[in-house]
Structure formats: structure tokens, C-alpha cells
Amino acid sequence: MVELGQTDTEVYAPKKTLHVWRALLNWLAFFFQIFVQIIKATPTLINYSSSSSSSPSFEPLPVVELSESPESPSPYAASAVNIPTADAAYDLSQKLTVVLDLDETLVCAYETSSLPAIVRNQAIDAGLNWFELECLSSDKESEGKPKINYVTVFERPGLHEFLTQLSLFADLILFTAGYAKPLVDRIDAENRFSRRLYRPSTSSTEYREHVKDLSCISRNFCRIVIVDNNPFSFLLQPVNGIPCIPFSAGQPHDNQLLDVILPLLKQLSEQGDG
């Protein structure tokens, strides 16, 4: 019962309506926090052209096709958006399912040949964990053999602690639209991901390609969320998406995983409708 002003009017708010409004306010507060951090964030790429005209430019590692995944493409002819309703059934005994993007969410990767030594050294000196990998590219050599790319991978600060704590109360699934398997094997030696979905599992819509349709994981959207730096990735289930600031080698003091994303996911896991 709520009292309005000086009147005696009594208003009865159904529990479901209150729940919806409370969830909406939580989301608005989170998006505002993300917006403020984007405004304050340092540039994701360091520009050294002013100090040395001979310094080569570099770009994040391009998408590389993988053939290892047994997942088959799932064409999505329509572009319907799935929005859970307040009446959707949920069960608190069921773990929250957290779908995690890879590149610029958990790690960032660059072609080693195009990554300036000064950027690499400054990121390492600042404390970023890193490693190098060989990846097969979708491009071919002149003899028709797959081209090998050497890549330098930087882990987002707090990555392993984030995965460790998150796995205690959530079911983890990795969903990436690019290269992945050797890299994921490296950051997930403990096999905390129950499933790994690669580019063939993405869907194409009339508006965007390589959309991550959560219906290929579960039809119950009340206990599933996706964390991704690209909002277009969860175009089909926008209510279930949690955007994060893109991560790059120029952000050695980034705190998104442990200070922002993890507390939010913990709160959602304790609510009836995640």
C-alpha cells in the first residue's frame, strides 16, 4: 500500500510489476555507470605518430575462420527480437548462465608483426599478462596452404580471478564470432567453460551478420545473460545483454571484470528473473 500526497488513496502494486520496475531501475543505473566510464576511459589505442613518424600503425587481430568447431551454422531468416515477459517461469535453483564474448571483452589480440615494440613493452611493464600464439588464417599462401598469423594476446586485468569467482555461481559459456580454440585453451586450462561456441554458431539477420542468438543455448531467457563489448552481438535478445567497455593493450589498469561486471552478475544470479 502506497500513500500519495495528502490523499487517502490506496494503490496496490502487484509484485510482478514492482519486480519489473526494480529490474528496470537496476539496468538503467548500470548503463549510466558504463556511460560514465566510457567518457572517462583512456583511449583504447595509443597513438605514437606524433613522436615518431616511422612507427608502424597496428590494428587488432582480424577475424579468422575456424574449422575445428563441430557447430553448424544456424541461418536466421527473420530478425525477431525475443524479450522475456514478467510472466516467464524461473527457478532460483537453476544456475545463472553467463555467455562471455572473447576479443575485447576477456582479451585483446594483435598481429605480432604490426604491433609496435613500444606498445608491447609498455603494456607488459604496466603488468598486463600476455602470451603469443600461432593461428591459422582464412587467407591462403601462394601454394594454397593456410597462412599462419603470429599473434600477441593480452589478458584483461583480473581475468582468471573473474572466471574463478564467476564459475562458483554461474554456468559459463564462451561465444565468439572469430578465431578462438588455441587461445581459449590457453586462458581456460581449468575448463570452466561448459560450452564453446565459435563463428559457425552465429546467425545472420537482415540488419547484421554474426549475431549471437541465445536461443541456440536455451529457450528460457530468464536465467541467461551475455557479456559483450559489441551491443550488436545480442541484437536478438537485447534485454539479456550486458555491454562492457572494449579492452585494448592501452588499458593496463582496466577494472571492468572484477569491479563492474562480476558484482552485477552476482546480483543477477540472486534474483528470480536474471
PDB file of N, CA and C in Angstrom, residues 138-221:
ATOM      1  N   SER A 138      42.323 -17.426 -42.513  1.00  0.00           N
ATOM      2  CA  SER A 138      41.461 -17.829 -43.625  1.00  0.00           C
ATOM      3  C   SER A 138      42.128 -17.508 -44.956  1.00  0.00           C
ATOM      4  N   ASP A 139      43.144 -16.633 -44.934  1.00  0.00           N
ATOM      5  CA  ASP A 139      43.900 -16.325 -46.142  1.00  0.00           C
ATOM      6  C   ASP A 139      44.798 -17.501 -46.507  1.00  0.00           C
ATOM      7  N   LYS A 140      45.138 -17.593 -47.784  1.00  0.00           N
ATOM      8  CA  LYS A 140      45.967 -18.686 -48.275  1.00  0.00           C
ATOM      9  C   LYS A 140      47.304 -18.166 -48.785  1.00  0.00           C
ATOM     10  N   GLU A 141      48.326 -19.012 -48.648  1.00  0.00           N
ATOM     11  CA  GLU A 141      49.618 -18.717 -49.239  1.00  0.00           C
ATOM     12  C   GLU A 141      49.530 -18.948 -50.746  1.00  0.00           C
ATOM     13  N   SER A 142      50.586 -18.570 -51.474  1.00  0.00           N
ATOM     14  CA  SER A 142      50.586 -18.745 -52.928  1.00  0.00           C
ATOM     15  C   SER A 142      50.479 -20.213 -53.317  1.00  0.00           C
ATOM     16  N   GLU A 143      50.965 -21.106 -52.452  1.00  0.00           N
ATOM     17  CA  GLU A 143      50.879 -22.539 -52.745  1.00  0.00           C
ATOM     18  C   GLU A 143      49.533 -23.136 -52.338  1.00  0.00           C
ATOM     19  N   GLY A 144      48.644 -22.303 -51.816  1.00  0.00           N
ATOM     20  CA  GLY A 144      47.336 -22.790 -51.406  1.00  0.00           C
ATOM     21  C   GLY A 144      47.269 -23.232 -49.962  1.00  0.00           C
ATOM     22  N   LYS A 145      48.390 -23.159 -49.244  1.00  0.00           N
ATOM     23  CA  LYS A 145      48.402 -23.544 -47.844  1.00  0.00           C
ATOM     24  C   LYS A 145      47.851 -22.410 -46.984  1.00  0.00           C
ATOM     25  N   PRO A 146      47.216 -22.764 -45.852  1.00  0.00           N
ATOM     26  CA  PRO A 146      46.712 -21.708 -44.962  1.00  0.00           C
ATOM     27  C   PRO A 146      47.853 -20.833 -44.455  1.00  0.00           C
ATOM     28  N   LYS A 147      47.608 -19.545 -44.415  1.00  0.00           N
ATOM     29  CA  LYS A 147      48.608 -18.607 -43.916  1.00  0.00           C
ATOM     30  C   LYS A 147      48.628 -18.641 -42.393  1.00  0.00           C
ATOM     31  N   ILE A 148      49.825 -18.589 -41.825  1.00  0.00           N
ATOM     32  CA  ILE A 148      49.978 -18.607 -40.373  1.00  0.00           C
ATOM     33  C   ILE A 148      50.192 -17.189 -39.869  1.00  0.00           C
ATOM     34  N   ASN A 149      49.353 -16.770 -38.931  1.00  0.00           N
ATOM     35  CA  ASN A 149      49.496 -15.468 -38.282  1.00  0.00           C
ATOM     36  C   ASN A 149      50.081 -15.662 -36.888  1.00  0.00           C
ATOM     37  N   TYR A 150      51.065 -14.849 -36.551  1.00  0.00           N
ATOM     38  CA  TYR A 150      51.601 -14.843 -35.196  1.00  0.00           C
ATOM     39  C   TYR A 150      50.930 -13.689 -34.460  1.00  0.00           C
ATOM     40  N   VAL A 151      50.313 -14.013 -33.344  1.00  0.00           N
ATOM     41  CA  VAL A 151      49.546 -13.001 -32.626  1.00  0.00           C
ATOM     42  C   VAL A 151      50.043 -12.854 -31.195  1.00  0.00           C
ATOM     43  N   THR A 152      49.941 -11.634 -30.698  1.00  0.00           N
ATOM     44  CA  THR A 152      50.243 -11.328 -29.301  1.00  0.00           C
ATOM     45  C   THR A 152      48.929 -11.070 -28.581  1.00  0.00           C
ATOM     46  N   VAL A 153      48.700 -11.807 -27.506  1.00  0.00           N
ATOM     47  CA  VAL A 153      47.441 -11.733 -26.774  1.00  0.00           C
ATOM     48  C   VAL A 153      47.680 -11.141 -25.387  1.00  0.00           C
ATOM     49  N   PHE A 154      46.873 -10.132 -25.033  1.00  0.00           N
ATOM     50  CA  PHE A 154      46.918  -9.534 -23.699  1.00  0.00           C
ATOM     51  C   PHE A 154      45.641  -9.909 -22.959  1.00  0.00           C
ATOM     52  N   GLU A 155      45.788 -10.379 -21.732  1.00  0.00           N
ATOM     53  CA  GLU A 155      44.627 -10.733 -20.921  1.00  0.00           C
ATOM     54  C   GLU A 155      44.099  -9.502 -20.197  1.00  0.00           C
ATOM     55  N   ARG A 156      42.800  -9.395 -20.115  1.00  0.00           N
ATOM     56  CA  ARG A 156      42.194  -8.283 -19.383  1.00  0.00           C
ATOM     57  C   ARG A 156      42.520  -8.435 -17.895  1.00  0.00           C
ATOM     58  N   PRO A 157      42.867  -7.356 -17.207  1.00  0.00           N
ATOM     59  CA  PRO A 157      43.198  -7.449 -15.779  1.00  0.00           C
ATOM     60  C   PRO A 157      42.106  -8.154 -14.982  1.00  0.00           C
ATOM     61  N   GLY A 158      42.536  -9.098 -14.137  1.00  0.00           N
ATOM     62  CA  GLY A 158      41.598  -9.830 -13.289  1.00  0.00           C
ATOM     63  C   GLY A 158      40.904 -10.983 -13.978  1.00  0.00           C
ATOM     64  N   LEU A 159      41.330 -11.349 -15.190  1.00  0.00           N
ATOM     65  CA  LEU A 159      40.622 -12.360 -15.979  1.00  0.00           C
ATOM     66  C   LEU A 159      40.456 -13.673 -15.228  1.00  0.00           C
ATOM     67  N   HIS A 160      41.528 -14.235 -14.715  1.00  0.00           N
ATOM     68  CA  HIS A 160      41.451 -15.568 -14.099  1.00  0.00           C
ATOM     69  C   HIS A 160      40.669 -15.531 -12.783  1.00  0.00           C
ATOM     70  N   GLU A 161      40.834 -14.479 -12.005  1.00  0.00           N
ATOM     71  CA  GLU A 161      40.054 -14.344 -10.784  1.00  0.00           C
ATOM     72  C   GLU A 161      38.576 -14.172 -11.122  1.00  0.00           C
ATOM     73  N   PHE A 162      38.288 -13.445 -12.177  1.00  0.00           N
ATOM     74  CA  PHE A 162      36.912 -13.246 -12.637  1.00  0.00           C
ATOM     75  C   PHE A 162      36.272 -14.583 -12.996  1.00  0.00           C
ATOM     76  N   LEU A 163      36.963 -15.394 -13.797  1.00  0.00           N
ATOM     77  CA  LEU A 163      36.415 -16.691 -14.205  1.00  0.00           C
ATOM     78  C   LEU A 163      36.265 -17.624 -13.009  1.00  0.00           C
ATOM     79  N   THR A 164      37.226 -17.569 -12.087  1.00  0.00           N
ATOM     80  CA  THR A 164      37.166 -18.432 -10.905  1.00  0.00           C
ATOM     81  C   THR A 164      35.958 -18.109 -10.045  1.00  0.00           C
ATOM     82  N   GLN A 165      35.770 -16.828  -9.739  1.00  0.00           N
ATOM     83  CA  GLN A 165      34.651 -16.432  -8.883  1.00  0.00           C
ATOM     84  C   GLN A 165      33.309 -16.609  -9.583  1.00  0.00           C
ATOM     85  N   LEU A 166      33.279 -16.296 -10.877  1.00  0.00           N
ATOM     86  CA  LEU A 166      32.029 -16.399 -11.625  1.00  0.00           C
ATOM     87  C   LEU A 166      31.562 -17.851 -11.730  1.00  0.00           C
ATOM     88  N   SER A 167      32.498 -18.770 -11.872  1.00  0.00           N
ATOM     89  CA  SER A 167      32.143 -20.186 -12.022  1.00  0.00           C
ATOM     90  C   SER A 167      31.527 -20.769 -10.751  1.00  0.00           C
ATOM     91  N   LEU A 168      31.665 -20.074  -9.619  1.00  0.00           N
ATOM     92  CA  LEU A 168      31.093 -20.565  -8.361  1.00  0.00           C
ATOM     93  C   LEU A 168      29.570 -20.448  -8.340  1.00  0.00           C
ATOM     94  N   PHE A 169      29.023 -19.486  -9.091  1.00  0.00           N
ATOM     95  CA  PHE A 169      27.564 -19.304  -9.044  1.00  0.00           C
ATOM     96  C   PHE A 169      26.915 -19.244 -10.425  1.00  0.00           C
ATOM     97  N   ALA A 170      27.693 -19.479 -11.487  1.00  0.00           N
ATOM     98  CA  ALA A 170      27.118 -19.398 -12.836  1.00  0.00           C
ATOM     99  C   ALA A 170      27.696 -20.477 -13.736  1.00  0.00           C
ATOM    100  N   ASP A 171      26.922 -20.831 -14.724  1.00  0.00           N
ATOM    101  CA  ASP A 171      27.372 -21.743 -15.778  1.00  0.00           C
ATOM    102  C   ASP A 171      27.978 -20.893 -16.878  1.00  0.00           C
ATOM    103  N   LEU A 172      29.238 -21.112 -17.224  1.00  0.00           N
ATOM    104  CA  LEU A 172      29.943 -20.256 -18.169  1.00  0.00           C
ATOM    105  C   LEU A 172      29.961 -20.859 -19.571  1.00  0.00           C
ATOM    106  N   ILE A 173      29.649 -20.011 -20.555  1.00  0.00           N
ATOM    107  CA  ILE A 173      29.693 -20.405 -21.953  1.00  0.00           C
ATOM    108  C   ILE A 173      30.453 -19.336 -22.727  1.00  0.00           C
ATOM    109  N   LEU A 174      31.407 -19.744 -23.535  1.00  0.00           N
ATOM    110  CA  LEU A 174      32.136 -18.798 -24.370  1.00  0.00           C
ATOM    111  C   LEU A 174      31.492 -18.755 -25.753  1.00  0.00           C
ATOM    112  N   PHE A 175      31.260 -17.552 -26.264  1.00  0.00           N
ATOM    113  CA  PHE A 175      30.632 -17.391 -27.585  1.00  0.00           C
ATOM    114  C   PHE A 175      31.392 -16.292 -28.325  1.00  0.00           C
ATOM    115  N   THR A 176      32.157 -16.685 -29.321  1.00  0.00           N
ATOM    116  CA  THR A 176      32.952 -15.725 -30.081  1.00  0.00           C
ATOM    117  C   THR A 176      32.650 -15.845 -31.557  1.00  0.00           C
ATOM    118  N   ALA A 177      32.762 -14.738 -32.264  1.00  0.00           N
ATOM    119  CA  ALA A 177      32.499 -14.727 -33.702  1.00  0.00           C
ATOM    120  C   ALA A 177      33.804 -14.812 -34.492  1.00  0.00           C
ATOM    121  N   GLY A 178      34.924 -15.075 -33.831  1.00  0.00           N
ATOM    122  CA  GLY A 178      36.196 -15.079 -34.545  1.00  0.00           C
ATOM    123  C   GLY A 178      37.044 -16.291 -34.252  1.00  0.00           C
ATOM    124  N   TYR A 179      38.369 -16.094 -34.349  1.00  0.00           N
ATOM    125  CA  TYR A 179      39.370 -17.102 -34.016  1.00  0.00           C
ATOM    126  C   TYR A 179      39.176 -17.491 -32.563  1.00  0.00           C
ATOM    127  N   ALA A 180      39.651 -18.672 -32.163  1.00  0.00           N
ATOM    128  CA  ALA A 180      39.411 -18.949 -30.764  1.00  0.00           C
ATOM    129  C   ALA A 180      40.151 -20.127 -30.158  1.00  0.00           C
ATOM    130  N   LYS A 181      40.033 -21.328 -30.696  1.00  0.00           N
ATOM    131  CA  LYS A 181      40.326 -22.531 -29.925  1.00  0.00           C
ATOM    132  C   LYS A 181      41.676 -22.530 -29.220  1.00  0.00           C
ATOM    133  N   PRO A 182      42.809 -22.302 -29.902  1.00  0.00           N
ATOM    134  CA  PRO A 182      44.086 -22.317 -29.168  1.00  0.00           C
ATOM    135  C   PRO A 182      44.132 -21.250 -28.084  1.00  0.00           C
ATOM    136  N   LEU A 183      43.507 -20.109 -28.359  1.00  0.00           N
ATOM    137  CA  LEU A 183      43.509 -19.020 -27.394  1.00  0.00           C
ATOM    138  C   LEU A 183      42.678 -19.386 -26.169  1.00  0.00           C
ATOM    139  N   VAL A 184      41.498 -19.935 -26.395  1.00  0.00           N
ATOM    140  CA  VAL A 184      40.632 -20.308 -25.277  1.00  0.00           C
ATOM    141  C   VAL A 184      41.259 -21.427 -24.458  1.00  0.00           C
ATOM    142  N   ASP A 185      41.932 -22.371 -25.125  1.00  0.00           N
ATOM    143  CA  ASP A 185      42.636 -23.425 -24.397  1.00  0.00           C
ATOM    144  C   ASP A 185      43.662 -22.821 -23.444  1.00  0.00           C
ATOM    145  N   ARG A 186      44.261 -21.721 -23.863  1.00  0.00           N
ATOM    146  CA  ARG A 186      45.309 -21.087 -23.061  1.00  0.00           C
ATOM    147  C   ARG A 186      44.737 -20.362 -21.834  1.00  0.00           C
ATOM    148  N   ILE A 187      43.622 -19.660 -22.003  1.00  0.00           N
ATOM    149  CA  ILE A 187      43.077 -18.889 -20.878  1.00  0.00           C
ATOM    150  C   ILE A 187      42.125 -19.716 -20.017  1.00  0.00           C
ATOM    151  N   ASP A 188      41.724 -20.881 -20.513  1.00  0.00           N
ATOM    152  CA  ASP A 188      40.781 -21.718 -19.770  1.00  0.00           C
ATOM    153  C   ASP A 188      41.334 -23.129 -19.586  1.00  0.00           C
ATOM    154  N   ALA A 189      42.530 -23.203 -19.025  1.00  0.00           N
ATOM    155  CA  ALA A 189      43.156 -24.508 -18.795  1.00  0.00           C
ATOM    156  C   ALA A 189      42.346 -25.344 -17.813  1.00  0.00           C
ATOM    157  N   GLU A 190      41.553 -24.687 -16.962  1.00  0.00           N
ATOM    158  CA  GLU A 190      40.741 -25.406 -15.969  1.00  0.00           C
ATOM    159  C   GLU A 190      39.393 -25.849 -16.522  1.00  0.00           C
ATOM    160  N   ASN A 191      39.126 -25.560 -17.788  1.00  0.00           N
ATOM    161  CA  ASN A 191      37.869 -25.957 -18.436  1.00  0.00           C
ATOM    162  C   ASN A 191      36.641 -25.458 -17.670  1.00  0.00           C
ATOM    163  N   ARG A 192      36.641 -24.176 -17.366  1.00  0.00           N
ATOM    164  CA  ARG A 192      35.497 -23.589 -16.665  1.00  0.00           C
ATOM    165  C   ARG A 192      34.316 -23.352 -17.612  1.00  0.00           C
ATOM    166  N   PHE A 193      34.589 -23.252 -18.908  1.00  0.00           N
ATOM    167  CA  PHE A 193      33.502 -23.073 -19.873  1.00  0.00           C
ATOM    168  C   PHE A 193      32.855 -24.424 -20.159  1.00  0.00           C
ATOM    169  N   SER A 194      31.559 -24.514 -19.930  1.00  0.00           N
ATOM    170  CA  SER A 194      30.847 -25.760 -20.203  1.00  0.00           C
ATOM    171  C   SER A 194      30.641 -25.972 -21.704  1.00  0.00           C
ATOM    172  N   ARG A 195      30.589 -24.848 -22.442  1.00  0.00           N
ATOM    173  CA  ARG A 195      30.468 -24.923 -23.901  1.00  0.00           C
ATOM    174  C   ARG A 195      31.285 -23.815 -24.524  1.00  0.00           C
ATOM    175  N   ARG A 196      31.773 -24.086 -25.745  1.00  0.00           N
ATOM    176  CA  ARG A 196      32.496 -23.071 -26.503  1.00  0.00           C
ATOM    177  C   ARG A 196      31.855 -22.969 -27.884  1.00  0.00           C
ATOM    178  N   LEU A 197      31.313 -21.810 -28.183  1.00  0.00           N
ATOM    179  CA  LEU A 197      30.644 -21.591 -29.462  1.00  0.00           C
ATOM    180  C   LEU A 197      31.475 -20.624 -30.297  1.00  0.00           C
ATOM    181  N   TYR A 198      31.682 -20.991 -31.564  1.00  0.00           N
ATOM    182  CA  TYR A 198      32.505 -20.182 -32.448  1.00  0.00           C
ATOM    183  C   TYR A 198      31.662 -19.565 -33.571  1.00  0.00           C
ATOM    184  N   ARG A 199      32.329 -18.986 -34.525  1.00  0.00           N
ATOM    185  CA  ARG A 199      31.653 -18.226 -35.581  1.00  0.00           C
ATOM    186  C   ARG A 199      30.556 -19.005 -36.313  1.00  0.00           C
ATOM    187  N   PRO A 200      30.750 -20.306 -36.602  1.00  0.00           N
ATOM    188  CA  PRO A 200      29.667 -21.034 -37.290  1.00  0.00           C
ATOM    189  C   PRO A 200      28.362 -21.085 -36.507  1.00  0.00           C
ATOM    190  N   SER A 201      28.405 -20.809 -35.209  1.00  0.00           N
ATOM    191  CA  SER A 201      27.186 -20.840 -34.406  1.00  0.00           C
ATOM    192  C   SER A 201      26.447 -19.506 -34.400  1.00  0.00           C
ATOM    193  N   THR A 202      27.034 -18.470 -34.991  1.00  0.00           N
ATOM    194  CA  THR A 202      26.357 -17.174 -35.053  1.00  0.00           C
ATOM    195  C   THR A 202      25.281 -17.191 -36.133  1.00  0.00           C
ATOM    196  N   SER A 203      24.418 -16.206 -36.091  1.00  0.00           N
ATOM    197  CA  SER A 203      23.309 -16.111 -37.049  1.00  0.00           C
ATOM    198  C   SER A 203      23.408 -14.823 -37.854  1.00  0.00           C
ATOM    199  N   SER A 204      22.790 -14.825 -39.013  1.00  0.00           N
ATOM    200  CA  SER A 204      22.738 -13.631 -39.849  1.00  0.00           C
ATOM    201  C   SER A 204      21.294 -13.128 -39.904  1.00  0.00           C
ATOM    202  N   THR A 205      21.139 -11.832 -39.732  1.00  0.00           N
ATOM    203  CA  THR A 205      19.823 -11.212 -39.829  1.00  0.00           C
ATOM    204  C   THR A 205      19.837 -10.223 -40.987  1.00  0.00           C
ATOM    205  N   GLU A 206      18.692  -9.633 -41.262  1.00  0.00           N
ATOM    206  CA  GLU A 206      18.636  -8.660 -42.349  1.00  0.00           C
ATOM    207  C   GLU A 206      19.374  -7.376 -41.988  1.00  0.00           C
ATOM    208  N   TYR A 207      19.693  -7.185 -40.721  1.00  0.00           N
ATOM    209  CA  TYR A 207      20.374  -5.973 -40.287  1.00  0.00           C
ATOM    210  C   TYR A 207      21.850  -6.185 -39.959  1.00  0.00           C
ATOM    211  N   ARG A 208      22.205  -7.400 -39.531  1.00  0.00           N
ATOM    212  CA  ARG A 208      23.565  -7.631 -39.052  1.00  0.00           C
ATOM    213  C   ARG A 208      23.954  -9.091 -39.222  1.00  0.00           C
ATOM    214  N   GLU A 209      25.223  -9.326 -39.547  1.00  0.00           N
ATOM    215  CA  GLU A 209      25.736 -10.691 -39.618  1.00  0.00           C
ATOM    216  C   GLU A 209      26.424 -11.050 -38.305  1.00  0.00           C
ATOM    217  N   HIS A 210      26.603 -12.356 -38.103  1.00  0.00           N
ATOM    218  CA  HIS A 210      27.323 -12.889 -36.941  1.00  0.00           C
ATOM    219  C   HIS A 210      26.725 -12.418 -35.620  1.00  0.00           C
ATOM    220  N   VAL A 211      25.395 -12.490 -35.526  1.00  0.00           N
ATOM    221  CA  VAL A 211      24.687 -12.177 -34.292  1.00  0.00           C
ATOM    222  C   VAL A 211      24.665 -13.429 -33.413  1.00  0.00           C
ATOM    223  N   LYS A 212      24.807 -13.235 -32.115  1.00  0.00           N
ATOM    224  CA  LYS A 212      24.842 -14.362 -31.181  1.00  0.00           C
ATOM    225  C   LYS A 212      23.441 -14.610 -30.634  1.00  0.00           C
ATOM    226  N   ASP A 213      22.755 -15.540 -31.241  1.00  0.00           N
ATOM    227  CA  ASP A 213      21.382 -15.853 -30.870  1.00  0.00           C
ATOM    228  C   ASP A 213      21.394 -16.800 -29.669  1.00  0.00           C
ATOM    229  N   LEU A 214      20.921 -16.324 -28.527  1.00  0.00           N
ATOM    230  CA  LEU A 214      20.955 -17.117 -27.307  1.00  0.00           C
ATOM    231  C   LEU A 214      19.990 -18.300 -27.331  1.00  0.00           C
ATOM    232  N   SER A 215      19.083 -18.326 -28.299  1.00  0.00           N
ATOM    233  CA  SER A 215      18.142 -19.446 -28.370  1.00  0.00           C
ATOM    234  C   SER A 215      18.834 -20.747 -28.748  1.00  0.00           C
ATOM    235  N   CYS A 216      20.056 -20.666 -29.272  1.00  0.00           N
ATOM    236  CA  CYS A 216      20.795 -21.895 -29.573  1.00  0.00           C
ATOM    237  C   CYS A 216      21.390 -22.493 -28.298  1.00  0.00           C
ATOM    238  N   ILE A 217      21.291 -21.751 -27.190  1.00  0.00           N
ATOM    239  CA  ILE A 217      21.787 -22.233 -25.903  1.00  0.00           C
ATOM    240  C   ILE A 217      20.645 -22.627 -24.993  1.00  0.00           C
ATOM    241  N   SER A 218      19.612 -21.771 -24.938  1.00  0.00           N
ATOM    242  CA  SER A 218      18.469 -22.044 -24.070  1.00  0.00           C
ATOM    243  C   SER A 218      17.248 -21.294 -24.586  1.00  0.00           C
ATOM    244  N   ARG A 219      16.089 -21.894 -24.381  1.00  0.00           N
ATOM    245  CA  ARG A 219      14.830 -21.236 -24.731  1.00  0.00           C
ATOM    246  C   ARG A 219      14.263 -20.459 -23.547  1.00  0.00           C
ATOM    247  N   ASN A 220      14.831 -20.671 -22.381  1.00  0.00           N
ATOM    248  CA  ASN A 220      14.404 -19.948 -21.189  1.00  0.00           C
ATOM    249  C   ASN A 220      15.356 -18.772 -20.979  1.00  0.00           C
ATOM    250  N   PHE A 221      14.929 -17.584 -21.363  1.00  0.00           N
ATOM    251  CA  PHE A 221      15.792 -16.403 -21.317  1.00  0.00           C
ATOM    252  C   PHE A 221      15.806 -15.738 -19.936  1.00  0.00           C
TER     253      PHE A 221
END
